Short mmCIF file of C-alpha atoms in Angstrom, two decimals:
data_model
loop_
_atom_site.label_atom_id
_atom_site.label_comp_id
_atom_site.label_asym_id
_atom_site.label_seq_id
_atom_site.Cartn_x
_atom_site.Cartn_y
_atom_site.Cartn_z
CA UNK A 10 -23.09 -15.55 -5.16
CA UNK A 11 -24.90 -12.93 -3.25
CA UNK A 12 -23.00 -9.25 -4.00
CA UNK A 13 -25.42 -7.14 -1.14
CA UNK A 14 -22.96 -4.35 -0.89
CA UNK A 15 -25.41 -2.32 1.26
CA UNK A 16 -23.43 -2.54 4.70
CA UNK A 17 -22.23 0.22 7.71
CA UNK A 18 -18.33 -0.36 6.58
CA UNK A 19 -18.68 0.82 2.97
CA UNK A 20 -20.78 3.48 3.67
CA UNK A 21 -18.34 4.80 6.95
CA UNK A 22 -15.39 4.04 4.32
CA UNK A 23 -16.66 6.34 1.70
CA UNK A 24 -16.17 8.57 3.78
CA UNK A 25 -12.79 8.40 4.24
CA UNK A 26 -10.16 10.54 2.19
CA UNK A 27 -7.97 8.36 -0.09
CA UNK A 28 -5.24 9.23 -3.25
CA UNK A 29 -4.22 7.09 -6.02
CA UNK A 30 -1.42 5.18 -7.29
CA UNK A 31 -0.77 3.76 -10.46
CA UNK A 32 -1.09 0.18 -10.04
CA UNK A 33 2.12 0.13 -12.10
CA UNK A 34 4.05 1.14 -8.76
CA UNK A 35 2.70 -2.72 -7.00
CA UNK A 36 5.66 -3.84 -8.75
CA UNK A 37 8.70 -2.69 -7.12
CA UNK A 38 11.00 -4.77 -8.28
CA UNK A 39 10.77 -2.79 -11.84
CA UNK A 40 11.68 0.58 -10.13
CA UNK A 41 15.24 -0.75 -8.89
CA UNK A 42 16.90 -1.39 -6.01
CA UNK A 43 14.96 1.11 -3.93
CA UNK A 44 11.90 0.99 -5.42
CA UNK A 45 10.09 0.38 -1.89
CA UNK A 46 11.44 3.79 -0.95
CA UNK A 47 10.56 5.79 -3.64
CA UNK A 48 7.19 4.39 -3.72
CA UNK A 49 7.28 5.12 -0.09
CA UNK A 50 8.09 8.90 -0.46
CA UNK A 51 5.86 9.09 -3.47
CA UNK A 52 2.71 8.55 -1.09
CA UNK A 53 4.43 10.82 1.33
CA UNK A 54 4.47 13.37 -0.77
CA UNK A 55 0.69 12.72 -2.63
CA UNK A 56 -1.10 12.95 1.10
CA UNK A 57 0.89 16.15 2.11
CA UNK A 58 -0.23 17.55 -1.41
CA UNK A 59 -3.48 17.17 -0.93
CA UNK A 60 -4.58 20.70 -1.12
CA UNK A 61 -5.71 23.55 -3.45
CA UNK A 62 -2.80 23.38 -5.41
CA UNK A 63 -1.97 19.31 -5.45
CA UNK A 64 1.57 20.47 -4.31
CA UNK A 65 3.92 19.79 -1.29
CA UNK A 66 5.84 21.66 0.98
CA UNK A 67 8.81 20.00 1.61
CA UNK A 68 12.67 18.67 0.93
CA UNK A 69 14.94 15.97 2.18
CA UNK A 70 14.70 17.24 6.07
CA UNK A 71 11.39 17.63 6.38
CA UNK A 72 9.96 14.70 4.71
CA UNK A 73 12.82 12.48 6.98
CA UNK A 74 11.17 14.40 10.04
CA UNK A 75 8.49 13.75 9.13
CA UNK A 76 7.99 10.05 8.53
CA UNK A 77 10.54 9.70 11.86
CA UNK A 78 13.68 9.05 9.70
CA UNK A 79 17.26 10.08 11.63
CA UNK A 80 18.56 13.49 10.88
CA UNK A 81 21.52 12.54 11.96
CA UNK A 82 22.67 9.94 9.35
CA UNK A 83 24.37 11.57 6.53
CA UNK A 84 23.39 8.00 4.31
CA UNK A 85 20.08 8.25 5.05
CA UNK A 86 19.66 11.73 4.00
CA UNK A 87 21.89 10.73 0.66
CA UNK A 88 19.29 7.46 0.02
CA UNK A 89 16.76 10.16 0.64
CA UNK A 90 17.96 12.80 -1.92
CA UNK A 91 18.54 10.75 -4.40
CA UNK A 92 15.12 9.09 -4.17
CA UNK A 93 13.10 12.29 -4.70
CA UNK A 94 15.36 12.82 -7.72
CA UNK A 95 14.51 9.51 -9.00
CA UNK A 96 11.21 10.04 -8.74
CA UNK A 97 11.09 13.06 -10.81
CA UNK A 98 13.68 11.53 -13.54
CA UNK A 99 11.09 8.88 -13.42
CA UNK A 100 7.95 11.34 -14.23
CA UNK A 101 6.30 10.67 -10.97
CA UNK A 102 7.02 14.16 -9.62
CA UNK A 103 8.39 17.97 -10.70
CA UNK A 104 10.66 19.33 -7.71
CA UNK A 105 10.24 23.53 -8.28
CA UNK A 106 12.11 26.05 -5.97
CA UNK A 107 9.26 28.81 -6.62
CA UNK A 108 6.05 28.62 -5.87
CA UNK A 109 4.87 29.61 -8.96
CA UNK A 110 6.57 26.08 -10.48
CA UNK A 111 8.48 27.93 -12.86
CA UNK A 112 12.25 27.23 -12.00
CA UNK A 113 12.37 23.19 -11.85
CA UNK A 114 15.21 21.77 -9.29
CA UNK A 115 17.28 19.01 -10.49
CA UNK A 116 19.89 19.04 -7.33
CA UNK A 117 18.34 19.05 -4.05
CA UNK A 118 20.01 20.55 -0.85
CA UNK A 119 18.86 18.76 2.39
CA UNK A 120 18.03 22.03 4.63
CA UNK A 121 15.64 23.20 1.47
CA UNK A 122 12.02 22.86 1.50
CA UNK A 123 10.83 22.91 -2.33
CA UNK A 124 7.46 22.88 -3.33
CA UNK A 125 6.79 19.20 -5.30
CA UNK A 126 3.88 18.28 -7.89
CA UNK A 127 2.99 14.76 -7.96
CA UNK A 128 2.13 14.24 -11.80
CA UNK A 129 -0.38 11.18 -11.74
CA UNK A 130 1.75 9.48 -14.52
CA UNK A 131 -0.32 6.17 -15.42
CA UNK A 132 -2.93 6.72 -12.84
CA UNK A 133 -5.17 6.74 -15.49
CA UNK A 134 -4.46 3.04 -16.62
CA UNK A 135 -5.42 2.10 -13.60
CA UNK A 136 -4.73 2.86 -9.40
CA UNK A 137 -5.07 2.34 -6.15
CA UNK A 138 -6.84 3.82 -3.47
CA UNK A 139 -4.37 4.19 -0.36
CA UNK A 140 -6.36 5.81 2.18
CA UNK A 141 -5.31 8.14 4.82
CA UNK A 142 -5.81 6.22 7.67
CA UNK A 143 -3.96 3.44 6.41
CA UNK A 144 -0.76 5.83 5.74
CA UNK A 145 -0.95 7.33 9.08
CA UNK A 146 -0.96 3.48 10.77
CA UNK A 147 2.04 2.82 8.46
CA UNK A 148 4.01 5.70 9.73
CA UNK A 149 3.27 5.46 13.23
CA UNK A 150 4.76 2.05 13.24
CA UNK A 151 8.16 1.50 15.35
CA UNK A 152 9.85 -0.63 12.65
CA UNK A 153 13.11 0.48 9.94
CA UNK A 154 11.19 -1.55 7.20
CA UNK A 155 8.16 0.98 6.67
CA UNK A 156 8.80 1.29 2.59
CA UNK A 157 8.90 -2.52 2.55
CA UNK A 158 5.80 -3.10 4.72
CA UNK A 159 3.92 -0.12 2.66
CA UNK A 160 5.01 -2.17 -0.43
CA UNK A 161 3.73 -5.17 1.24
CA UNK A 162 0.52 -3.36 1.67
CA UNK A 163 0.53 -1.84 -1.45
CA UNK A 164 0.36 -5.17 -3.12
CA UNK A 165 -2.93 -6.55 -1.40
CA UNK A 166 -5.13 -3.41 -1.49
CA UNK A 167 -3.69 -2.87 -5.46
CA UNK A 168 -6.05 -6.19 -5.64
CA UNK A 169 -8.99 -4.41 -3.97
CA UNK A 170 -11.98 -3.91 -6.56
CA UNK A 171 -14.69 -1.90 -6.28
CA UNK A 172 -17.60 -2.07 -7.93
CA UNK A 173 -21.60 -3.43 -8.24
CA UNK A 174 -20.47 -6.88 -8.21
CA UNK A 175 -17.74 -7.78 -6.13
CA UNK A 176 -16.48 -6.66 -2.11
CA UNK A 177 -13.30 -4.69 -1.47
CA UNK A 178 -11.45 -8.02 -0.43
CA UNK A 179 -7.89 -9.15 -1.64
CA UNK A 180 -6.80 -12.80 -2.22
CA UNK A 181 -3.13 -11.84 -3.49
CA UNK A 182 -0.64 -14.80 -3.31
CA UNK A 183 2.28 -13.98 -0.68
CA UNK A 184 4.79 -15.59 -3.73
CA UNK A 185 2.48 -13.10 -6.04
CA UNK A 186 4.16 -10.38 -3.62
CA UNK A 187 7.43 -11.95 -3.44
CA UNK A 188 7.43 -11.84 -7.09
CA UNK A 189 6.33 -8.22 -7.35
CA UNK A 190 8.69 -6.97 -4.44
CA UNK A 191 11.37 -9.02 -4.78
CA UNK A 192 11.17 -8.95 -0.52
CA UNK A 193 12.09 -12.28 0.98
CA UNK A 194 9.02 -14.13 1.52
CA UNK A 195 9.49 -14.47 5.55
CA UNK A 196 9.96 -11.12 5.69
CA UNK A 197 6.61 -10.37 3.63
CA UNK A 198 4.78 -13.11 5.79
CA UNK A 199 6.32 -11.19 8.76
CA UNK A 200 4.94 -7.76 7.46
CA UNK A 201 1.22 -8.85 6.63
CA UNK A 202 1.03 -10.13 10.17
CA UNK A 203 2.62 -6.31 11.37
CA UNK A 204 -0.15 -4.85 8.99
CA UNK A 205 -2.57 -7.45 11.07
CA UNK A 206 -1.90 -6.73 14.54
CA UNK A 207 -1.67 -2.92 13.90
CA UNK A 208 -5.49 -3.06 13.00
CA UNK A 209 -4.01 -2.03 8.96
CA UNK A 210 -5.39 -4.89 6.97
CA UNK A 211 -7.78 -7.28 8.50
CA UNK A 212 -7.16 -11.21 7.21
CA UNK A 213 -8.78 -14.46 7.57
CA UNK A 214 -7.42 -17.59 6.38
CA UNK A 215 -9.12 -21.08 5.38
CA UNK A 216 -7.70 -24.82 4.96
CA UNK A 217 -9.66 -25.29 1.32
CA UNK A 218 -8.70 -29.00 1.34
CA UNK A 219 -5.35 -30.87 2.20
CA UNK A 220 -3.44 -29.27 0.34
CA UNK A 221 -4.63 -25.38 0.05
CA UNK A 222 -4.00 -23.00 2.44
CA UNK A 223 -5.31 -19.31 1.67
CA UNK A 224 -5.46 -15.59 2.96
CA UNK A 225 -8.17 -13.30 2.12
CA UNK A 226 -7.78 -9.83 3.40
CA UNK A 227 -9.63 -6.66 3.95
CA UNK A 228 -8.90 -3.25 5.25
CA UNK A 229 -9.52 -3.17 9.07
CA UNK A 230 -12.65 -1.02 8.32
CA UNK A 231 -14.27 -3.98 7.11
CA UNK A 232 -13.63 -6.89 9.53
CA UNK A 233 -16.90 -7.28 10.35
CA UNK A 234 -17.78 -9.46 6.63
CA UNK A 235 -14.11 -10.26 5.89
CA UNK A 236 -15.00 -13.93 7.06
CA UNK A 237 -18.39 -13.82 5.15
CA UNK A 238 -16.80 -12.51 2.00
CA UNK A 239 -13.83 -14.60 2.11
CA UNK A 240 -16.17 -17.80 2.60
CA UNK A 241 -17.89 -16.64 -0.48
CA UNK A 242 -14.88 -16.15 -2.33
CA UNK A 243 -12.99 -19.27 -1.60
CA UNK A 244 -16.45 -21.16 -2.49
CA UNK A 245 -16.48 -19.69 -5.64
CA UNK A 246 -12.58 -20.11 -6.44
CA UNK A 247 -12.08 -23.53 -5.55
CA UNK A 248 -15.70 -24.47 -6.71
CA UNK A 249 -16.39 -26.12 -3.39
CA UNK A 250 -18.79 -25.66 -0.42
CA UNK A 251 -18.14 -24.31 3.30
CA UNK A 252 -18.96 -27.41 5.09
CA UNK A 253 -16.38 -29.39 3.40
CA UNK A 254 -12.91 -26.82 4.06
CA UNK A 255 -10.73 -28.06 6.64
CA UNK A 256 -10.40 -25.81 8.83
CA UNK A 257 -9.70 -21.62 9.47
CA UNK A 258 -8.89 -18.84 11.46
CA UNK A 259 -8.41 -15.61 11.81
CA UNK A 260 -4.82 -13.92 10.81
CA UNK A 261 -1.88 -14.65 8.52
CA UNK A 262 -1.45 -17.99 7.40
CA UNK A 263 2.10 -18.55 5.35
CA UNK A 264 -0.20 -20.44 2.14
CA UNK A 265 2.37 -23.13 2.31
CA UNK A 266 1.21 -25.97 0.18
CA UNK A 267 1.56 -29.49 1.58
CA UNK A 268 3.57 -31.74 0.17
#
């Protein structure tokens, strides 16, 4: 299979800023109820850190302000509070009242800004790259499900690899996310096709035989060879040729298998 990694996309991509998350966060379901929020926050809080120090500026207000959460719901500010705290009981972050990150905060009061470390825990086992563009297209999105679609999205580029010998393109089951998520799987179906049409993740889907139906997906930087590099990929997977799938098209197929 031919690996020419040599094209525009990758190069305009490397370009791009990006942090990293432990590939142990793709599976929500482990962190609790909430784990789509804190996971949520946690990126939140890595892209506003992402300065000299590799700390943020913020508290329960601000961060609600600033991914365009309602102020004026006393729940959501609770849900909120207690998610940053469970992120730092958790060892993802260290909430500090002083800038010097002397004094660590283990109660948070919502009008407080506080300056927060993101620690890295298990990064080095293996991450992510969640790039900066991608975030900002998540928040921007009109929807109340944002830590569930950046879950949803979490999950496919987790499966990204990039190296010498293989393209930055993600065949992730939808039940693979359903397991990992725990998200209904019309809801995740609905939220890779949100992720589609908001120019997020770019997918292509193919009819292997009768019975296979698959998505391969890339992020929107790279539409230009997600066909190309999905072709390849289902070739080599199902150890078949082009000429003989049944059919595909571009967007979000539901992979449902025929009976």
């Amino acid at each position: 299979m031919s690996r020419n990694k040599s094209t525009v996309s990758l190069q305009e991509e490397n370009k791009e800023s990006f942090i990293m998350l432990s590939k142990s966060l793709v599976e929500t379901r482990h962190l609790g109820k909430h784990g789509d929020l804190d996971v949520y926050h946690l990126v939140i809080i890595k892209t506003l850190a992402n300065n000299f120090q590799g700390v943020a500026l913020t508290g329960v207000n601000h961060l609600m302000k600033y991914i365009g959460m309602d102020l004026e719901q006393s729940s959501t500010k609770l849900r909120t509070n207690q998610s940053l705290l469970r992120l730092q009981s958790e060892g993802h972050i260290e909430i500090y009242e002083d800038i010097s990150m002397i004094k660590r905060v283990y109660q948070l009061k919502h009008a407080n800004n506080y300056f927060i470390r993101p620690t890295g825990k298990d990064e080095r086992y293996g991450f992510a790259k969640v790039f900066y563009e991608d975030v900002k297209k998540i928040i921007n999105l009109k929807s109340n499900y944002k830590p569930k679609i950046f879950a949803t999205y979490l999950n496919v580029v987790g499966y990204l690899f990039y190296s010498s010998t293989s393209y930055p393109i993600s065949y992730i089951k939808i039940d693979t996310i359903v397991k990992n998520t725990k998200i209904a799987r019309k809801s995740v179906v609905d939220y890779l096709r949100v992720l589609f049409e908001n120019e997020v993740l770019y997918c292509v889907h193919f009819n292997v035989n009768n019975t296979v139906s698959k998505n391969y997906y890339t992020r929107w930087v790279h539409k230009k060879y997600t066909s190309l590099w999905g072709i390849e990929e289902a070739e080599d997977q199902y150890k078949t040729n082009r000429e003989k799938f049944k059919g595909g098209a571009i967007g979000v197929c539901d992979e449902r298998v025929a009976s």
